Amino acid sequence: SQQGEEDPQALSIQEGENATMNCSYKTSINNLQWYRQNSGRGLVHLILIRSNEREKHSGRLRVTLDTSKKSSSLLITASRAADTASYFCATKSGGTSYGKLTFGQGTILTVHP
Amino acid sequence: NAGVTQTPKFQVLKTGQSMTLQCAQDMNHEYMSWYRQDPGMGLRLIHYSVGAGITDQGEVPNGYNVSRSTTEDFPLRLLSAAPSQTSVYFCASSYTGTDTQYFGPGTRLTVL
């Protein structure tokens, strides 16, 4: 079963606006990652936030993590048409040293020029 | 570095046929995995490997076999293809001790 559920399933905005996507999960995690997938391509890692972190930034990306609510959000500021893609959260649980991840269903983001 | 490569890009099979999806990485990653992606389902883990000679099942392993004879290669075998295996298949790899995964471009498989 899927660990993460993402909301909304689809998001349509204009260039320059901010985009916020949310991810909820069910069990305790070690870390949470966000990936981007352009149409017809593989996934590309964006950012990782550990369970003891609350917020992390990378360029125009801001990720928050609330372990008490078992949720995370990805904010893309000043969006561009090139940000059009599907965005997935992925969680890692357990004490293993390898990256066995569980992915959410994804949010489809469309940024109109 | 080529990163993670997958072949073929597209494949059409008939029910009952067998085939092997190829995956290779040139980053010396210990961990490799196979996912399938279906509409509305996200990615689901099929099999994974933490090193040469070591493989284990993921969430949806039925109908698939894997082996890992070298660090670089991790082929996925469909033993007897079924229409339910129509999907896009992704291979991914990472270093042990890190969780950031590098994905291949995918193989789009249709089983008629």
Short mmCIF file of C-alpha atoms in Angstrom, two decimals:
data_model
loop_
_atom_site.label_atom_id
_atom_site.label_comp_id
_atom_site.label_asym_id
_atom_site.label_seq_id
_atom_site.Cartn_x
_atom_site.Cartn_y
_atom_site.Cartn_z
CA SER A 1 0.00 0.00 0.00
CA GLN A 2 1.11 3.57 -0.59
CA GLN A 3 2.72 5.33 2.36
CA GLY A 4 2.20 8.83 1.02
CA GLU A 5 -0.86 10.58 -0.21
CA GLU A 6 -0.48 13.81 -2.08
CA ASP A 7 -2.78 16.73 -2.36
CA PRO A 8 -3.89 18.18 -4.64
CA GLN A 9 -3.80 15.56 -7.40
CA ALA A 10 -3.52 18.36 -9.96
CA LEU A 11 -2.62 22.05 -9.70
CA SER A 12 -2.82 24.67 -12.44
CA ILE A 13 -1.26 28.12 -11.94
CA GLN A 14 0.13 31.07 -13.86
CA GLU A 15 3.83 31.78 -14.26
CA GLY A 16 5.13 33.82 -11.33
CA GLU A 17 2.67 32.38 -8.82
CA ASN A 18 3.66 30.08 -5.98
CA ALA A 19 2.76 26.40 -6.00
CA THR A 20 2.17 24.38 -2.84
CA MET A 21 1.87 20.61 -2.75
CA ASN A 22 1.20 18.50 0.31
CA CYS A 23 2.13 14.96 1.29
CA SER A 24 0.73 12.94 4.16
CA TYR A 25 2.09 9.62 5.36
CA LYS A 26 1.03 6.95 7.80
CA THR A 27 4.03 5.58 9.72
CA SER A 28 7.10 7.08 11.37
CA ILE A 29 9.83 8.00 8.93
CA ASN A 30 13.58 8.54 8.83
CA ASN A 31 13.38 11.09 6.07
CA LEU A 32 11.16 12.39 3.29
CA GLN A 33 12.20 13.32 -0.21
CA TRP A 34 10.60 15.14 -3.10
CA TYR A 35 11.15 14.14 -6.72
CA ARG A 36 10.13 15.73 -10.01
CA GLN A 37 9.10 13.82 -13.13
CA ASN A 38 8.83 15.55 -16.48
CA SER A 39 6.47 13.94 -18.95
CA GLY A 40 7.89 10.68 -20.33
CA ARG A 41 11.07 10.90 -18.24
CA GLY A 42 12.52 9.37 -15.09
CA LEU A 43 12.29 10.92 -11.65
CA VAL A 44 14.81 13.52 -10.52
CA HIS A 45 15.64 14.11 -6.86
CA LEU A 46 14.84 17.62 -5.60
CA ILE A 47 15.34 17.73 -1.85
CA LEU A 48 15.57 15.52 1.25
CA ILE A 49 14.42 16.50 4.73
CA ARG A 50 15.28 14.40 7.77
CA SER A 51 12.79 13.57 10.52
CA ASN A 52 14.55 15.92 12.97
CA GLU A 53 14.35 18.87 10.56
CA ARG A 54 11.35 21.17 10.21
CA GLU A 55 12.21 23.21 7.15
CA LYS A 56 14.68 23.10 4.31
CA HIS A 57 15.39 25.37 1.33
CA SER A 58 16.97 24.77 -2.05
CA GLY A 59 16.81 27.63 -4.53
CA ARG A 60 13.12 28.33 -5.20
CA LEU A 61 12.06 25.23 -3.26
CA ARG A 62 10.98 25.22 0.37
CA VAL A 63 10.06 21.99 2.13
CA THR A 64 8.47 21.71 5.55
CA LEU A 65 7.98 18.62 7.66
CA ASP A 66 5.55 18.21 10.56
CA THR A 67 6.14 14.78 12.09
CA SER A 68 3.35 15.28 14.63
CA LYS A 69 0.86 15.59 11.77
CA LYS A 70 2.76 13.16 9.54
CA SER A 71 2.76 15.65 6.70
CA SER A 72 5.10 17.60 4.47
CA SER A 73 4.67 20.41 1.99
CA LEU A 74 6.65 21.51 -1.03
CA LEU A 75 6.51 25.16 -2.01
CA ILE A 76 7.82 26.32 -5.37
CA THR A 77 8.11 30.11 -5.44
CA ALA A 78 7.87 32.29 -8.54
CA SER A 79 6.97 29.32 -10.71
CA ARG A 80 8.06 29.03 -14.35
CA ALA A 81 6.61 27.14 -17.28
CA ALA A 82 9.62 24.79 -16.98
CA ASP A 83 8.34 23.73 -13.53
CA THR A 84 5.46 21.92 -15.26
CA ALA A 85 5.87 18.30 -14.13
CA SER A 86 4.61 15.69 -11.69
CA TYR A 87 5.94 15.93 -8.15
CA PHE A 88 6.23 12.94 -5.84
CA CYS A 89 7.02 12.60 -2.17
CA ALA A 90 8.92 9.52 -1.01
CA THR A 91 9.43 8.32 2.53
CA LYS A 92 12.00 6.07 4.12
CA SER A 93 11.16 4.13 7.26
CA GLY A 94 13.08 1.66 9.39
CA GLY A 95 16.73 1.37 10.31
CA THR A 96 18.20 0.04 7.10
CA SER A 97 21.19 1.71 5.53
CA TYR A 98 19.82 1.45 2.01
CA GLY A 99 17.25 3.59 0.29
CA LYS A 100 14.08 1.51 0.23
CA LEU A 101 11.52 4.22 -0.47
CA THR A 102 7.74 4.39 -0.60
CA PHE A 103 6.29 6.88 -3.07
CA GLY A 104 3.10 8.87 -3.03
CA GLN A 105 0.75 9.12 -5.98
CA GLY A 106 2.04 12.49 -7.12
CA THR A 107 0.76 15.99 -7.89
CA ILE A 108 0.56 17.12 -11.50
CA LEU A 109 1.63 20.76 -11.71
CA THR A 110 0.88 22.83 -14.80
CA VAL A 111 2.37 26.32 -15.02
CA HIS A 112 0.85 28.47 -17.76
CA PRO A 113 3.10 31.07 -19.42
CA ASN B 1 28.95 9.28 -16.53
CA ALA B 2 25.93 7.83 -18.33
CA GLY B 3 24.13 7.45 -14.98
CA VAL B 4 21.34 4.86 -15.03
CA THR B 5 20.50 3.43 -18.43
CA GLN B 6 17.56 1.22 -19.38
CA THR B 7 16.80 -0.76 -22.51
CA PRO B 8 14.57 -1.04 -24.38
CA LYS B 9 12.62 2.24 -24.24
CA PHE B 10 9.46 0.63 -25.58
CA GLN B 11 8.33 -3.00 -25.82
CA VAL B 12 5.16 -4.77 -26.90
CA LEU B 13 4.66 -8.37 -25.82
CA LYS B 14 1.96 -10.94 -26.26
CA THR B 15 0.47 -12.66 -23.25
CA GLY B 16 2.68 -15.54 -22.16
CA GLN B 17 5.88 -14.24 -23.70
CA SER B 18 8.97 -13.68 -21.55
CA MET B 19 11.50 -10.90 -21.74
CA THR B 20 14.23 -9.13 -19.80
CA LEU B 21 14.38 -5.43 -19.09
CA GLN B 22 17.95 -4.25 -18.82
CA CYS B 23 19.28 -1.75 -16.28
CA ALA B 24 22.87 -0.61 -15.84
CA GLN B 25 24.57 2.11 -13.80
CA ASP B 26 28.13 3.39 -13.92
CA MET B 27 28.20 5.18 -10.55
CA ASN B 28 29.32 2.16 -8.49
CA HIS B 29 26.10 2.26 -6.49
CA GLU B 30 25.48 -0.67 -4.20
CA TYR B 31 21.71 -0.29 -4.07
CA MET B 32 19.54 -0.86 -7.13
CA SER B 33 15.80 -1.23 -7.47
CA TRP B 34 12.96 -1.72 -9.92
CA TYR B 35 9.65 0.15 -9.77
CA ARG B 36 6.55 0.08 -11.86
CA GLN B 37 4.45 3.18 -12.42
CA ASP B 38 0.77 2.93 -13.19
CA PRO B 39 -1.68 5.84 -13.62
CA GLY B 40 -2.90 7.09 -10.26
CA MET B 41 -0.73 4.60 -8.36
CA GLY B 42 2.59 6.37 -8.04
CA LEU B 43 5.67 4.11 -8.07
CA ARG B 44 5.58 0.67 -6.51
CA LEU B 45 8.72 -1.27 -5.62
CA ILE B 46 9.07 -4.63 -7.39
CA HIS B 47 12.51 -5.93 -6.34
CA TYR B 48 15.67 -4.43 -4.95
CA SER B 49 19.30 -5.35 -4.38
CA VAL B 50 21.81 -4.09 -1.82
CA GLY B 51 24.81 -5.51 -3.66
CA ALA B 52 26.03 -8.17 -6.07
CA GLY B 53 24.47 -11.52 -5.22
CA ILE B 54 21.84 -10.06 -2.88
CA THR B 55 18.25 -9.42 -3.93
CA ASP B 56 14.95 -9.10 -2.11
CA GLN B 57 11.27 -8.59 -2.87
CA GLY B 58 9.46 -5.30 -2.76
CA GLU B 59 5.77 -4.53 -2.67
CA VAL B 60 4.69 -6.16 -5.96
CA PRO B 61 7.16 -8.97 -6.85
CA ASN B 62 4.81 -11.56 -8.34
CA GLY B 63 5.54 -12.40 -11.98
CA TYR B 64 9.03 -10.87 -11.91
CA ASN B 65 12.52 -12.25 -11.27
CA VAL B 66 15.79 -10.45 -10.69
CA SER B 67 19.45 -11.32 -10.24
CA ARG B 68 22.52 -9.23 -9.51
CA SER B 69 25.74 -10.80 -10.71
CA THR B 70 27.66 -7.50 -10.96
CA THR B 71 27.49 -4.12 -9.24
CA GLU B 72 26.62 -2.44 -12.54
CA ASP B 73 23.72 -4.53 -13.86
CA PHE B 74 20.30 -5.39 -12.46
CA PRO B 75 18.03 -7.03 -15.06
CA LEU B 76 14.31 -7.59 -14.50
CA ARG B 77 12.78 -10.70 -16.03
CA LEU B 78 9.13 -11.17 -16.84
CA LEU B 79 8.55 -14.91 -16.82
CA SER B 80 5.16 -15.10 -18.56
CA ALA B 81 3.82 -11.66 -19.44
CA ALA B 82 0.25 -10.76 -18.52
CA PRO B 83 -1.84 -7.71 -19.50
CA SER B 84 -1.71 -6.62 -15.83
CA GLN B 85 2.03 -6.05 -16.30
CA THR B 86 1.41 -3.29 -18.82
CA SER B 87 3.17 -0.37 -17.15
CA VAL B 88 6.17 1.91 -17.20
CA TYR B 89 9.18 0.36 -15.47
CA PHE B 90 11.90 2.40 -13.79
CA CYS B 91 15.25 1.29 -12.50
CA ALA B 92 16.96 3.34 -9.79
CA SER B 93 20.22 3.22 -7.86
CA SER B 94 21.86 4.84 -4.86
CA TYR B 95 24.85 4.57 -2.56
CA THR B 96 24.39 2.53 0.60
CA GLY B 97 23.89 4.93 3.47
CA THR B 98 22.24 7.58 1.32
CA ASP B 99 18.61 7.62 0.26
CA THR B 100 18.75 9.84 -2.80
CA GLN B 101 17.95 7.66 -5.79
CA TYR B 102 19.00 8.16 -9.39
CA PHE B 103 16.43 7.00 -11.92
CA GLY B 104 16.73 5.68 -15.43
CA PRO B 105 14.54 7.00 -18.26
CA GLY B 106 12.08 4.10 -18.04
CA THR B 107 10.78 1.28 -20.23
CA ARG B 108 7.20 1.49 -21.45
CA LEU B 109 5.84 -2.07 -21.68
CA THR B 110 2.55 -3.09 -23.27
CA VAL B 111 1.27 -6.65 -22.95
CA LEU B 112 -1.48 -7.59 -25.38
#
